[in-house]
Amino acid sequence: STIAVDNDGHATIAGGTSSDDFPTTPGAFDPTPNGAGDSFVAQLTVDGSALVFSTLLGGSDSELALDIALDSLGQAIVVGAVWSDDFPTTPGAFDPTFNGSGPQYSGDAFVAKFNGNGSGLLFSTYLGGWSGDCDGGCALALDPQDTVFVTGVTSSPNFPTTPGAYSPSYNGGSIDGCCDAFVTRL
């Protein structure tokens, strides 16, 4: 799990769970387990005695949130790895289609932003290319204008890059486990 604190002192955490009875709150975006494992986002009261909100995020296989940040309005943005081809994405997402090769094999990174009370997604997208191994988002940061920057690893020869990128092509080897790092600005 990873910890972020808003200006009022609420701790918001993200991680992964395979529990069938993970505590969620009324009105949560996703109150029920979806697959082998789900990501979660939960916010605690300032004194840590109760949940402000708690929601799951996932599809029919597995997901794991690896980092969280809060924007200037206190809205949670999470990044991680996904192995589900039915992970919830939003209309207009950069990449609404799973690029991995299936359960327990290769996956994609994901980036998702929740509204302030955890009842809905403001955006959610896959991020990756086809690979024989795995793409995953490991960390994120926001600039003063709330622009999202994501870093992670990829073993995908066709990971999405932009014109003028420092290194637009995959440099890893053909042996499983060889990866390139990536930095993406959304």
PDB file of C-alpha atoms in Angstrom:
ATOM      1  CA  SER A   1       0.000   0.000   0.000  1.00  0.00           C
ATOM      2  CA  THR A   2       1.001   3.645  -0.456  1.00  0.00           C
ATOM      3  CA  ILE A   3      -0.061   6.850   1.618  1.00  0.00           C
ATOM      4  CA  ALA A   4      -1.051  10.456   0.530  1.00  0.00           C
ATOM      5  CA  VAL A   5      -2.407  13.165   2.868  1.00  0.00           C
ATOM      6  CA  ASP A   6      -4.632  16.087   1.842  1.00  0.00           C
ATOM      7  CA  ASN A   7      -4.498  19.637   3.220  1.00  0.00           C
ATOM      8  CA  ASP A   8      -7.103  18.771   5.888  1.00  0.00           C
ATOM      9  CA  GLY A   9      -5.103  15.785   7.161  1.00  0.00           C
ATOM     10  CA  HIS A  10      -7.143  12.939   5.638  1.00  0.00           C
ATOM     11  CA  ALA A  11      -4.949   9.970   4.730  1.00  0.00           C
ATOM     12  CA  THR A  12      -5.865   8.372   1.409  1.00  0.00           C
ATOM     13  CA  ILE A  13      -4.320   4.975   0.684  1.00  0.00           C
ATOM     14  CA  ALA A  14      -4.203   2.663  -2.323  1.00  0.00           C
ATOM     15  CA  GLY A  15      -3.092  -0.914  -2.787  1.00  0.00           C
ATOM     16  CA  GLY A  16      -4.376  -4.333  -3.652  1.00  0.00           C
ATOM     17  CA  THR A  17      -6.634  -6.890  -2.005  1.00  0.00           C
ATOM     18  CA  SER A  18      -7.873 -10.388  -2.738  1.00  0.00           C
ATOM     19  CA  SER A  19     -10.288 -10.300   0.189  1.00  0.00           C
ATOM     20  CA  ASP A  20     -13.950 -11.154  -0.409  1.00  0.00           C
ATOM     21  CA  ASP A  21     -15.003  -8.846   2.425  1.00  0.00           C
ATOM     22  CA  PHE A  22     -12.785  -5.795   1.939  1.00  0.00           C
ATOM     23  CA  PRO A  23     -14.574  -2.847   3.621  1.00  0.00           C
ATOM     24  CA  THR A  24     -16.218  -0.464   1.163  1.00  0.00           C
ATOM     25  CA  THR A  25     -18.555   2.442   1.862  1.00  0.00           C
ATOM     26  CA  PRO A  26     -22.088   3.246   0.641  1.00  0.00           C
ATOM     27  CA  GLY A  27     -21.962   5.020  -2.709  1.00  0.00           C
ATOM     28  CA  ALA A  28     -18.494   3.639  -3.535  1.00  0.00           C
ATOM     29  CA  PHE A  29     -17.578   3.446  -7.219  1.00  0.00           C
ATOM     30  CA  ASP A  30     -17.121  -0.336  -6.926  1.00  0.00           C
ATOM     31  CA  PRO A  31     -18.275  -1.953  -3.666  1.00  0.00           C
ATOM     32  CA  THR A  32     -17.847  -5.636  -4.622  1.00  0.00           C
ATOM     33  CA  PRO A  33     -14.845  -7.826  -5.501  1.00  0.00           C
ATOM     34  CA  ASN A  34     -14.325  -8.393  -9.220  1.00  0.00           C
ATOM     35  CA  GLY A  35     -11.692 -11.055  -9.766  1.00  0.00           C
ATOM     36  CA  ALA A  36      -8.566 -12.668  -8.363  1.00  0.00           C
ATOM     37  CA  GLY A  37      -7.466  -9.361  -6.854  1.00  0.00           C
ATOM     38  CA  ASP A  38      -8.551  -5.730  -7.008  1.00  0.00           C
ATOM     39  CA  SER A  39      -6.984  -2.367  -6.451  1.00  0.00           C
ATOM     40  CA  PHE A  40      -8.518  -0.251  -3.721  1.00  0.00           C
ATOM     41  CA  VAL A  41      -8.600   3.410  -2.742  1.00  0.00           C
ATOM     42  CA  ALA A  42      -9.673   4.370   0.770  1.00  0.00           C
ATOM     43  CA  GLN A  43      -9.704   7.651   2.666  1.00  0.00           C
ATOM     44  CA  LEU A  44      -9.651   7.801   6.471  1.00  0.00           C
ATOM     45  CA  THR A  45     -10.994  10.456   8.807  1.00  0.00           C
ATOM     46  CA  VAL A  46      -8.373  12.821  10.212  1.00  0.00           C
ATOM     47  CA  ASP A  47      -8.121  10.817  13.444  1.00  0.00           C
ATOM     48  CA  GLY A  48      -8.061   7.496  11.547  1.00  0.00           C
ATOM     49  CA  SER A  49     -11.123   6.169  13.357  1.00  0.00           C
ATOM     50  CA  ALA A  50     -13.429   5.699  10.337  1.00  0.00           C
ATOM     51  CA  LEU A  51     -13.584   5.523   6.556  1.00  0.00           C
ATOM     52  CA  VAL A  52     -14.574   8.644   4.623  1.00  0.00           C
ATOM     53  CA  PHE A  53     -14.808   6.435   1.538  1.00  0.00           C
ATOM     54  CA  SER A  54     -13.481   3.106   0.365  1.00  0.00           C
ATOM     55  CA  THR A  55     -13.837   1.607  -3.099  1.00  0.00           C
ATOM     56  CA  LEU A  56     -12.467  -1.233  -5.159  1.00  0.00           C
ATOM     57  CA  LEU A  57     -11.214  -0.855  -8.736  1.00  0.00           C
ATOM     58  CA  GLY A  58     -10.845  -3.849 -10.981  1.00  0.00           C
ATOM     59  CA  GLY A  59     -11.910  -6.281 -13.633  1.00  0.00           C
ATOM     60  CA  SER A  60     -12.310 -10.045 -13.823  1.00  0.00           C
ATOM     61  CA  ASP A  61      -8.611 -10.895 -13.285  1.00  0.00           C
ATOM     62  CA  SER A  62      -6.128  -8.941 -11.126  1.00  0.00           C
ATOM     63  CA  GLU A  63      -5.030  -5.357 -10.523  1.00  0.00           C
ATOM     64  CA  LEU A  64      -2.611  -3.758  -8.104  1.00  0.00           C
ATOM     65  CA  ALA A  65      -2.390  -0.039  -7.353  1.00  0.00           C
ATOM     66  CA  LEU A  66       1.242   0.847  -6.655  1.00  0.00           C
ATOM     67  CA  ASP A  67       1.169   4.605  -6.058  1.00  0.00           C
ATOM     68  CA  ILE A  68      -1.282   7.383  -5.267  1.00  0.00           C
ATOM     69  CA  ALA A  69      -1.255  11.168  -5.417  1.00  0.00           C
ATOM     70  CA  LEU A  70      -3.867  13.784  -4.578  1.00  0.00           C
ATOM     71  CA  ASP A  71      -4.543  16.719  -6.872  1.00  0.00           C
ATOM     72  CA  SER A  72      -5.116  20.277  -5.648  1.00  0.00           C
ATOM     73  CA  LEU A  73      -8.794  19.422  -4.988  1.00  0.00           C
ATOM     74  CA  GLY A  74      -7.926  16.301  -2.983  1.00  0.00           C
ATOM     75  CA  GLN A  75      -9.006  13.890  -5.733  1.00  0.00           C
ATOM     76  CA  ALA A  76      -7.090  10.595  -5.781  1.00  0.00           C
ATOM     77  CA  ILE A  77      -5.064   9.491  -8.813  1.00  0.00           C
ATOM     78  CA  VAL A  78      -3.707   5.930  -8.763  1.00  0.00           C
ATOM     79  CA  VAL A  79      -1.281   4.035 -10.974  1.00  0.00           C
ATOM     80  CA  GLY A  80      -0.505   0.348 -11.097  1.00  0.00           C
ATOM     81  CA  ALA A  81      -0.602  -2.872 -13.078  1.00  0.00           C
ATOM     82  CA  VAL A  82      -3.648  -4.607 -14.566  1.00  0.00           C
ATOM     83  CA  TRP A  83      -4.199  -8.089 -15.996  1.00  0.00           C
ATOM     84  CA  SER A  84      -7.946  -7.757 -16.704  1.00  0.00           C
ATOM     85  CA  ASP A  85      -9.281  -7.165 -20.196  1.00  0.00           C
ATOM     86  CA  ASP A  86     -12.446  -5.658 -18.687  1.00  0.00           C
ATOM     87  CA  PHE A  87     -10.831  -3.106 -16.355  1.00  0.00           C
ATOM     88  CA  PRO A  88     -13.108  -0.040 -16.138  1.00  0.00           C
ATOM     89  CA  THR A  89     -12.017   2.725 -18.500  1.00  0.00           C
ATOM     90  CA  THR A  90     -13.778   6.013 -19.154  1.00  0.00           C
ATOM     91  CA  PRO A  91     -15.127   7.522 -22.383  1.00  0.00           C
ATOM     92  CA  GLY A  92     -12.340   9.341 -24.220  1.00  0.00           C
ATOM     93  CA  ALA A  93      -9.609   7.358 -22.411  1.00  0.00           C
ATOM     94  CA  PHE A  94      -6.170   7.432 -24.021  1.00  0.00           C
ATOM     95  CA  ASP A  95      -6.301   3.632 -24.363  1.00  0.00           C
ATOM     96  CA  PRO A  96      -9.592   1.861 -23.570  1.00  0.00           C
ATOM     97  CA  THR A  97      -8.329  -1.562 -24.761  1.00  0.00           C
ATOM     98  CA  PHE A  98      -6.253  -4.120 -22.847  1.00  0.00           C
ATOM     99  CA  ASN A  99      -2.920  -4.702 -24.583  1.00  0.00           C
ATOM    100  CA  GLY A 100      -1.641  -7.671 -22.588  1.00  0.00           C
ATOM    101  CA  SER A 101      -1.853 -11.314 -23.514  1.00  0.00           C
ATOM    102  CA  GLY A 102      -4.161 -12.529 -20.813  1.00  0.00           C
ATOM    103  CA  PRO A 103      -4.601 -13.620 -17.238  1.00  0.00           C
ATOM    104  CA  GLN A 104      -1.495 -14.154 -15.120  1.00  0.00           C
ATOM    105  CA  TYR A 105       0.772 -13.414 -18.091  1.00  0.00           C
ATOM    106  CA  SER A 106       1.465 -10.006 -19.534  1.00  0.00           C
ATOM    107  CA  GLY A 107      -0.410  -6.958 -18.398  1.00  0.00           C
ATOM    108  CA  ASP A 108      -0.696  -3.216 -18.809  1.00  0.00           C
ATOM    109  CA  ALA A 109      -0.141  -0.218 -16.652  1.00  0.00           C
ATOM    110  CA  PHE A 110      -3.243   1.724 -15.637  1.00  0.00           C
ATOM    111  CA  VAL A 111      -3.900   5.272 -14.482  1.00  0.00           C
ATOM    112  CA  ALA A 112      -7.216   6.246 -12.867  1.00  0.00           C
ATOM    113  CA  LYS A 113      -8.530   9.381 -11.165  1.00  0.00           C
ATOM    114  CA  PHE A 114     -11.473   9.330  -8.742  1.00  0.00           C
ATOM    115  CA  ASN A 115     -13.831  12.129  -7.868  1.00  0.00           C
ATOM    116  CA  GLY A 116     -13.521  13.583  -4.363  1.00  0.00           C
ATOM    117  CA  ASN A 117     -15.819  11.119  -2.605  1.00  0.00           C
ATOM    118  CA  GLY A 118     -14.724   7.920  -4.403  1.00  0.00           C
ATOM    119  CA  SER A 119     -18.100   7.417  -6.071  1.00  0.00           C
ATOM    120  CA  GLY A 120     -16.931   7.780  -9.672  1.00  0.00           C
ATOM    121  CA  LEU A 121     -14.017   7.859 -12.077  1.00  0.00           C
ATOM    122  CA  LEU A 122     -13.004  11.152 -13.678  1.00  0.00           C
ATOM    123  CA  PHE A 123     -10.680   9.237 -15.995  1.00  0.00           C
ATOM    124  CA  SER A 124      -9.316   5.727 -16.283  1.00  0.00           C
ATOM    125  CA  THR A 125      -7.052   4.321 -18.992  1.00  0.00           C
ATOM    126  CA  TYR A 126      -4.813   1.422 -19.854  1.00  0.00           C
ATOM    127  CA  LEU A 127      -1.211   2.317 -20.706  1.00  0.00           C
ATOM    128  CA  GLY A 128       0.915  -0.228 -22.531  1.00  0.00           C
ATOM    129  CA  GLY A 129       1.700  -2.184 -25.643  1.00  0.00           C
ATOM    130  CA  TRP A 130       1.689  -5.828 -26.593  1.00  0.00           C
ATOM    131  CA  SER A 131       4.373  -7.698 -24.704  1.00  0.00           C
ATOM    132  CA  GLY A 132       5.552 -11.141 -23.798  1.00  0.00           C
ATOM    133  CA  ASP A 133       6.070 -10.027 -20.217  1.00  0.00           C
ATOM    134  CA  CYS A 134       4.492  -7.049 -18.498  1.00  0.00           C
ATOM    135  CA  ASP A 135       3.970  -3.285 -18.484  1.00  0.00           C
ATOM    136  CA  GLY A 136       3.307  -1.655 -15.150  1.00  0.00           C
ATOM    137  CA  GLY A 137       2.996   1.805 -13.688  1.00  0.00           C
ATOM    138  CA  CYS A 138       5.127   2.120 -10.567  1.00  0.00           C
ATOM    139  CA  ALA A 139       4.919   5.749  -9.450  1.00  0.00           C
ATOM    140  CA  LEU A 140       3.261   9.038 -10.289  1.00  0.00           C
ATOM    141  CA  ALA A 141       3.679  12.716  -9.556  1.00  0.00           C
ATOM    142  CA  LEU A 142       1.718  15.886 -10.213  1.00  0.00           C
ATOM    143  CA  ASP A 143       3.040  19.296 -11.190  1.00  0.00           C
ATOM    144  CA  PRO A 144       1.528  22.521  -9.744  1.00  0.00           C
ATOM    145  CA  GLN A 145      -1.135  22.483 -12.512  1.00  0.00           C
ATOM    146  CA  ASP A 146      -2.169  18.891 -11.583  1.00  0.00           C
ATOM    147  CA  THR A 147      -0.633  17.426 -14.761  1.00  0.00           C
ATOM    148  CA  VAL A 148      -0.073  13.693 -14.211  1.00  0.00           C
ATOM    149  CA  PHE A 149       3.367  12.150 -14.789  1.00  0.00           C
ATOM    150  CA  VAL A 150       3.679   8.348 -14.616  1.00  0.00           C
ATOM    151  CA  THR A 151       6.777   6.186 -14.511  1.00  0.00           C
ATOM    152  CA  GLY A 152       7.063   2.435 -14.755  1.00  0.00           C
ATOM    153  CA  VAL A 153       8.509  -0.457 -16.713  1.00  0.00           C
ATOM    154  CA  THR A 154       7.713  -1.986 -20.073  1.00  0.00           C
ATOM    155  CA  SER A 155       8.852  -4.940 -22.104  1.00  0.00           C
ATOM    156  CA  SER A 156       6.617  -3.952 -25.026  1.00  0.00           C
ATOM    157  CA  PRO A 157       8.303  -3.161 -28.329  1.00  0.00           C
ATOM    158  CA  ASN A 158       5.309  -1.005 -29.250  1.00  0.00           C
ATOM    159  CA  PHE A 159       4.818   0.913 -25.977  1.00  0.00           C
ATOM    160  CA  PRO A 160       3.212   4.249 -26.975  1.00  0.00           C
ATOM    161  CA  THR A 161       5.733   7.054 -27.424  1.00  0.00           C
ATOM    162  CA  THR A 162       5.467  10.558 -28.823  1.00  0.00           C
ATOM    163  CA  PRO A 163       7.369  12.327 -31.609  1.00  0.00           C
ATOM    164  CA  GLY A 164      10.583  13.806 -30.275  1.00  0.00           C
ATOM    165  CA  ALA A 165      10.774  11.414 -27.322  1.00  0.00           C
ATOM    166  CA  TYR A 166      14.248  10.918 -25.830  1.00  0.00           C
ATOM    167  CA  SER A 167      14.110   7.203 -26.639  1.00  0.00           C
ATOM    168  CA  PRO A 168      11.149   6.307 -28.864  1.00  0.00           C
ATOM    169  CA  SER A 169      12.022   2.635 -29.342  1.00  0.00           C
ATOM    170  CA  TYR A 170      12.280  -0.363 -27.054  1.00  0.00           C
ATOM    171  CA  ASN A 171      15.844  -1.073 -25.928  1.00  0.00           C
ATOM    172  CA  GLY A 172      15.321  -4.230 -23.850  1.00  0.00           C
ATOM    173  CA  GLY A 173      16.441  -7.677 -24.826  1.00  0.00           C
ATOM    174  CA  SER A 174      14.476 -10.721 -25.874  1.00  0.00           C
ATOM    175  CA  ILE A 175      14.931 -12.550 -22.562  1.00  0.00           C
ATOM    176  CA  ASP A 176      11.931 -12.569 -20.208  1.00  0.00           C
ATOM    177  CA  GLY A 177      12.307  -9.961 -17.528  1.00  0.00           C
ATOM    178  CA  CYS A 178      14.255  -7.432 -19.612  1.00  0.00           C
ATOM    179  CA  CYS A 179      12.504  -4.100 -19.406  1.00  0.00           C
ATOM    180  CA  ASP A 180      12.810  -0.446 -20.275  1.00  0.00           C
ATOM    181  CA  ALA A 181      11.715   2.312 -17.940  1.00  0.00           C
ATOM    182  CA  PHE A 182       9.100   4.777 -19.194  1.00  0.00           C
ATOM    183  CA  VAL A 183       7.982   8.263 -18.250  1.00  0.00           C
ATOM    184  CA  THR A 184       4.600   9.414 -19.546  1.00  0.00           C
ATOM    185  CA  ARG A 185       2.864  12.753 -19.193  1.00  0.00           C
ATOM    186  CA  LEU A 186      -0.927  12.517 -19.454  1.00  0.00           C
TER     187      LEU A 186
END
